[in-house]
Amino acid sequence: MTDHIAATPPAEGPLLSVRGVDVGYRTGRRKQVTAVRDVSFDLHPGQSMALVGESGCGKTTLGLGLLRLLPRTGVVSAGEVLFRRKDGRLVDVRTLAREDLRRFRWNEAAMVFQGAMNAFNPVLRVRDHFLDTFRAHDGGRGSRARHLERSAELLRMVRLDPGRVLDSFPHELSGGMRQRTLIALALALRPQLLILDEPTTALDILTQRSIVERLAELREELRFAMVFITHDLGLAAELADRVGTMYAGRMIETGTTRDIFHRARHPYTSALINSVPPVTGDLRVPESLPGGPPSLSALPPGCSFAPRCKHAVERCGSTRPTLDVLRSRPEGMSHAAACLRSHELFAEGVTRD
Amino acid sequence: MIDRTVPATQRPGPAHGHGTGPGDASPVLSLQGVHQVFRTPRGDVPAVAGVDLDVRPGRVLCLVGESGCGKTTSARMAAGLAGPAQGSVLFRGRDVAGMDRRERSDFRRSVQFIHQDPYASLNPVRTVYSTISAGLRRHGLVGDRREARRVTAELLERVDLTPAEEHLDKYPHQMSGGQRQRVAVARALAMNPEVIIADESTSMLDVSIRVSLLNTLGKLRDELGVGFLFITHDLAVAKYFAWDGEIAVMYLGRVVEHGPTPRVVNDPQHPYTKALIDAVCEPDPDLAHGRERIRLRSSEIPELTDLPPGCDFHPRCPLYEQGDCDSVRPPLVPGRDRLLACHVVNGG
């Protein structure tokens, strides 16, 4: 008998498991709209998932709902958000008590908000933002000097000069520096999951590039999982392992980045991809996708995309398609699309391959 | 301010009017050696330092560059919203600064501006009809209310806001971002302009809407012969919209590369243009992961109040060589197919 067996870590399962989540907003005394409907996905440790779609499709609402950061009128009204904590315990974020929730946020999962300026307190120096974070979420452990040292280390990690940045006020930093600082701050307590809402929108292209590269490197180094919300499909192609397309509050297609960009099977995903003019090569005329997503309070009875879809047939207006798995893969990397005609359209060569 | 010391002159002759051939038509609007300096407590900020640009009828001139490179300031000077500190802005060959009241009114009508943010550029208490017809009435282009409504409805149809009757009496808050931006385009179009200056007009919009708005603008360019000064930081948009036109790349107040769009985008020469094009995220995962990226020496842009000696780009430039780069500012010189300001590329 061999005295030591190679300790294979147990199959860990997903880090985040979202099950049939609905998110609603109260819009009046007895009125409410459901902004996210029946969304399910599994995110495994270290994965990077992009949520794409037009404005008003529920991307940000879903992102906020995962951490229960919704505004007061919003609520996760159904489903489960199961999260595997660092200690291995599985918790449902939806039912966490107040204090547990506070400990969960930032330690386990952190958020990088859209609009780097608004995420800071304008009257506090960057140093105080870091110190406050450590004080509030780290249970008051460690001295001030220790925390400052750790802050400097975090800032160096995002390629900033701590000597200059720590003593600055947010308005004294450029947009790119603010965004990096925000990422450093989000990583302060080594969360397992980072949710980024439009992390590079409103930044200049060269700044955007350096942030994208740094994020990819940091993910390699620190092995955190990412969910990032973007309407920039180029960014999704670059930073994500897998992509979920959202339309009118539902996840309508999900798959690996290659599935989505090379073999999209939902006409909406194809249309989104085809509407981006490429910068390399000869001129390709992008497709336009007229109209906008439907009002959430008056969704069409069948497929929500049917009124804008070039390929819609009669039954699309009456039957709602389910998210069907087209190619099954482990670890949540399956390719699935919610389109009644996905097989026909694929056979006709309408959707890309 | 209206300069009354210059006598009123006749409208320029046909040589300055609409040209027929697209490439060789004479420019409607020109910036000649314009400078703009902003005085601040921290010192003078040379936002634009000697820029020459021509906008021709039915053609697109695209200005690209990072924030703070002087794109918007150049556009504001071109529109007459700010006077240049040095140099001149010519409209149909006439200096805008020396125009009399009538000429100036004509210039104001012929050169229209579309702003970036359709949420801020439309008056929230005015209906679409009221917004668009304000200019028509101001310039006496319509007789009565019925005619104003008819013309406004036609304009809405031209920018694909159909059915027009439904939109005429809407307020901005009842419309989406894309629809509002179309109202802004219709308002510019109401003046029957020769030049439209569009400052990041599509950057706030969703990708899906961006293309259809660009197509609408393209229709105006091709069917009505409107010349465009189009400002964007998105090179893919610049490439699509200005494919038959020109691109001028600006860096810290100067043009560093200027030439026909297909040449500049597909074969960039200036290291800054190369870096900009290389930095674009392509919606193709294989392309995105497979390529070798250009490494800039620094990602931070220098302060305009404290410009480096020599070439403005040398602290970030991957081609930097000791010598001329850090002592002599490279002039913008014509080459085979474009204007270029770089010691290394022009010398080698």
PDB file of N, CA, C and O in Angstrom, chain A residues 40 46 62 74 77 90 94 111 125 130 137 147 150 207 212 216 226 231 237 248 254 268 287 297 330 350:
ATOM      1  N   SER A  40     -30.468  31.883 -15.778  1.00  0.00           N
ATOM      2  CA  SER A  40     -29.711  30.829 -15.108  1.00  0.00           C
ATOM      3  C   SER A  40     -28.369  30.681 -15.785  1.00  0.00           C
ATOM      4  O   SER A  40     -28.294  30.684 -17.009  1.00  0.00           O
ATOM      5  N   GLY A  46     -12.379  31.180 -11.906  1.00  0.00           N
ATOM      6  CA  GLY A  46     -11.420  31.623 -12.916  1.00  0.00           C
ATOM      7  C   GLY A  46     -12.016  31.948 -14.272  1.00  0.00           C
ATOM      8  O   GLY A  46     -11.319  32.435 -15.151  1.00  0.00           O
ATOM      9  N   LEU A  62     -28.956  42.797 -13.798  1.00  0.00           N
ATOM     10  CA  LEU A  62     -28.544  41.459 -13.397  1.00  0.00           C
ATOM     11  C   LEU A  62     -27.253  41.525 -12.580  1.00  0.00           C
ATOM     12  O   LEU A  62     -27.142  40.899 -11.528  1.00  0.00           O
ATOM     13  N   GLY A  74     -35.614  48.142  -6.378  1.00  0.00           N
ATOM     14  CA  GLY A  74     -35.369  46.889  -7.079  1.00  0.00           C
ATOM     15  C   GLY A  74     -35.261  45.716  -6.130  1.00  0.00           C
ATOM     16  O   GLY A  74     -34.836  45.860  -4.986  1.00  0.00           O
ATOM     17  N   SER A  77     -36.697  38.982  -7.242  1.00  0.00           N
ATOM     18  CA  SER A  77     -37.997  38.495  -6.803  1.00  0.00           C
ATOM     19  C   SER A  77     -38.156  36.988  -6.905  1.00  0.00           C
ATOM     20  O   SER A  77     -39.105  36.436  -6.374  1.00  0.00           O
ATOM     21  N   LEU A  90     -21.580  26.853   0.813  1.00  0.00           N
ATOM     22  CA  LEU A  90     -22.418  27.358  -0.261  1.00  0.00           C
ATOM     23  C   LEU A  90     -23.491  28.249   0.353  1.00  0.00           C
ATOM     24  O   LEU A  90     -24.201  27.815   1.263  1.00  0.00           O
ATOM     25  N   ARG A  94     -29.294  35.639  -2.000  1.00  0.00           N
ATOM     26  CA  ARG A  94     -30.627  36.218  -1.830  1.00  0.00           C
ATOM     27  C   ARG A  94     -31.097  36.207  -0.388  1.00  0.00           C
ATOM     28  O   ARG A  94     -31.900  37.049   0.007  1.00  0.00           O
ATOM     29  N   MET A 111     -17.402  44.735  -6.878  1.00  0.00           N
ATOM     30  CA  MET A 111     -17.986  45.357  -8.065  1.00  0.00           C
ATOM     31  C   MET A 111     -17.152  46.559  -8.485  1.00  0.00           C
ATOM     32  O   MET A 111     -16.721  47.344  -7.642  1.00  0.00           O
ATOM     33  N   ARG A 125      -9.385  61.491  -0.007  1.00  0.00           N
ATOM     34  CA  ARG A 125      -8.208  61.115  -0.788  1.00  0.00           C
ATOM     35  C   ARG A 125      -8.259  59.620  -1.100  1.00  0.00           C
ATOM     36  O   ARG A 125      -8.908  58.850  -0.386  1.00  0.00           O
ATOM     37  N   PHE A 130      -9.016  53.453   0.417  1.00  0.00           N
ATOM     38  CA  PHE A 130      -8.436  52.146   0.725  1.00  0.00           C
ATOM     39  C   PHE A 130      -8.588  51.813   2.205  1.00  0.00           C
ATOM     40  O   PHE A 130      -9.027  50.731   2.577  1.00  0.00           O
ATOM     41  N   HIS A 137     -14.441  46.104   5.931  1.00  0.00           N
ATOM     42  CA  HIS A 137     -14.685  44.736   5.503  1.00  0.00           C
ATOM     43  C   HIS A 137     -13.679  43.737   6.035  1.00  0.00           C
ATOM     44  O   HIS A 137     -13.857  42.539   5.920  1.00  0.00           O
ATOM     45  N   HIS A 147      -2.048  48.430   6.343  1.00  0.00           N
ATOM     46  CA  HIS A 147      -3.051  48.667   5.304  1.00  0.00           C
ATOM     47  C   HIS A 147      -2.519  49.569   4.204  1.00  0.00           C
ATOM     48  O   HIS A 147      -2.790  49.360   3.031  1.00  0.00           O
ATOM     49  N   ARG A 150      -0.306  47.627   1.981  1.00  0.00           N
ATOM     50  CA  ARG A 150      -1.097  46.774   1.085  1.00  0.00           C
ATOM     51  C   ARG A 150      -1.739  47.617  -0.045  1.00  0.00           C
ATOM     52  O   ARG A 150      -1.774  47.189  -1.198  1.00  0.00           O
ATOM     53  N   THR A 207      -5.813  54.242 -23.444  1.00  0.00           N
ATOM     54  CA  THR A 207      -6.026  53.943 -22.032  1.00  0.00           C
ATOM     55  C   THR A 207      -6.826  52.656 -21.897  1.00  0.00           C
ATOM     56  O   THR A 207      -6.530  51.787 -21.072  1.00  0.00           O
ATOM     57  N   VAL A 212      -7.415  46.922 -20.489  1.00  0.00           N
ATOM     58  CA  VAL A 212      -7.800  45.588 -20.940  1.00  0.00           C
ATOM     59  C   VAL A 212      -6.642  44.612 -20.730  1.00  0.00           C
ATOM     60  O   VAL A 212      -6.812  43.507 -20.216  1.00  0.00           O
ATOM     61  N   ALA A 216      -6.460  41.379 -18.037  1.00  0.00           N
ATOM     62  CA  ALA A 216      -6.190  40.013 -18.481  1.00  0.00           C
ATOM     63  C   ALA A 216      -5.010  39.432 -17.700  1.00  0.00           C
ATOM     64  O   ALA A 216      -5.049  38.282 -17.255  1.00  0.00           O
ATOM     65  N   MET A 226     -14.603  36.611 -13.463  1.00  0.00           N
ATOM     66  CA  MET A 226     -15.135  37.927 -13.823  1.00  0.00           C
ATOM     67  C   MET A 226     -16.492  37.777 -14.505  1.00  0.00           C
ATOM     68  O   MET A 226     -16.699  36.862 -15.291  1.00  0.00           O
ATOM     69  N   HIS A 231     -21.239  46.896 -23.784  1.00  0.00           N
ATOM     70  CA  HIS A 231     -21.914  46.886 -25.076  1.00  0.00           C
ATOM     71  C   HIS A 231     -20.867  46.890 -26.183  1.00  0.00           C
ATOM     72  O   HIS A 231     -21.191  46.925 -27.346  1.00  0.00           O
ATOM     73  N   ALA A 237     -14.898  40.011 -26.947  1.00  0.00           N
ATOM     74  CA  ALA A 237     -14.098  39.039 -27.702  1.00  0.00           C
ATOM     75  C   ALA A 237     -12.722  38.900 -27.083  1.00  0.00           C
ATOM     76  O   ALA A 237     -12.116  37.837 -27.114  1.00  0.00           O
ATOM     77  N   ALA A 248     -34.149  42.082 -23.754  1.00  0.00           N
ATOM     78  CA  ALA A 248     -35.407  42.306 -23.037  1.00  0.00           C
ATOM     79  C   ALA A 248     -35.456  41.499 -21.738  1.00  0.00           C
ATOM     80  O   ALA A 248     -36.473  40.904 -21.405  1.00  0.00           O
ATOM     81  N   THR A 254     -26.016  31.814 -25.056  1.00  0.00           N
ATOM     82  CA  THR A 254     -24.821  31.755 -24.246  1.00  0.00           C
ATOM     83  C   THR A 254     -23.905  30.691 -24.823  1.00  0.00           C
ATOM     84  O   THR A 254     -24.359  29.706 -25.389  1.00  0.00           O
ATOM     85  N   TYR A 268     -30.363  37.785 -33.078  1.00  0.00           N
ATOM     86  CA  TYR A 268     -30.007  39.037 -32.401  1.00  0.00           C
ATOM     87  C   TYR A 268     -28.501  39.115 -32.175  1.00  0.00           C
ATOM     88  O   TYR A 268     -27.885  40.158 -32.409  1.00  0.00           O
ATOM     89  N   GLU A 287     -24.227  45.808 -40.851  1.00  0.00           N
ATOM     90  CA  GLU A 287     -25.672  45.685 -40.954  1.00  0.00           C
ATOM     91  C   GLU A 287     -26.295  46.616 -39.934  1.00  0.00           C
ATOM     92  O   GLU A 287     -25.798  46.713 -38.821  1.00  0.00           O
ATOM     93  N   SER A 297     -42.650  46.646 -19.856  1.00  0.00           N
ATOM     94  CA  SER A 297     -44.006  46.497 -19.324  1.00  0.00           C
ATOM     95  C   SER A 297     -44.974  46.008 -20.391  1.00  0.00           C
ATOM     96  O   SER A 297     -46.123  45.729 -20.101  1.00  0.00           O
ATOM     97  N   PRO A 330     -18.865  20.682 -20.585  1.00  0.00           N
ATOM     98  CA  PRO A 330     -18.853  20.812 -19.121  1.00  0.00           C
ATOM     99  C   PRO A 330     -18.567  22.250 -18.689  1.00  0.00           C
ATOM    100  O   PRO A 330     -18.229  23.094 -19.518  1.00  0.00           O
ATOM    101  N   VAL A 350     -28.043  31.401 -42.597  1.00  0.00           N
ATOM    102  CA  VAL A 350     -28.310  32.790 -42.228  1.00  0.00           C
ATOM    103  C   VAL A 350     -27.466  33.195 -41.022  1.00  0.00           C
ATOM    104  O   VAL A 350     -26.793  34.213 -41.027  1.00  0.00           O
TER     105      VAL A 350
END
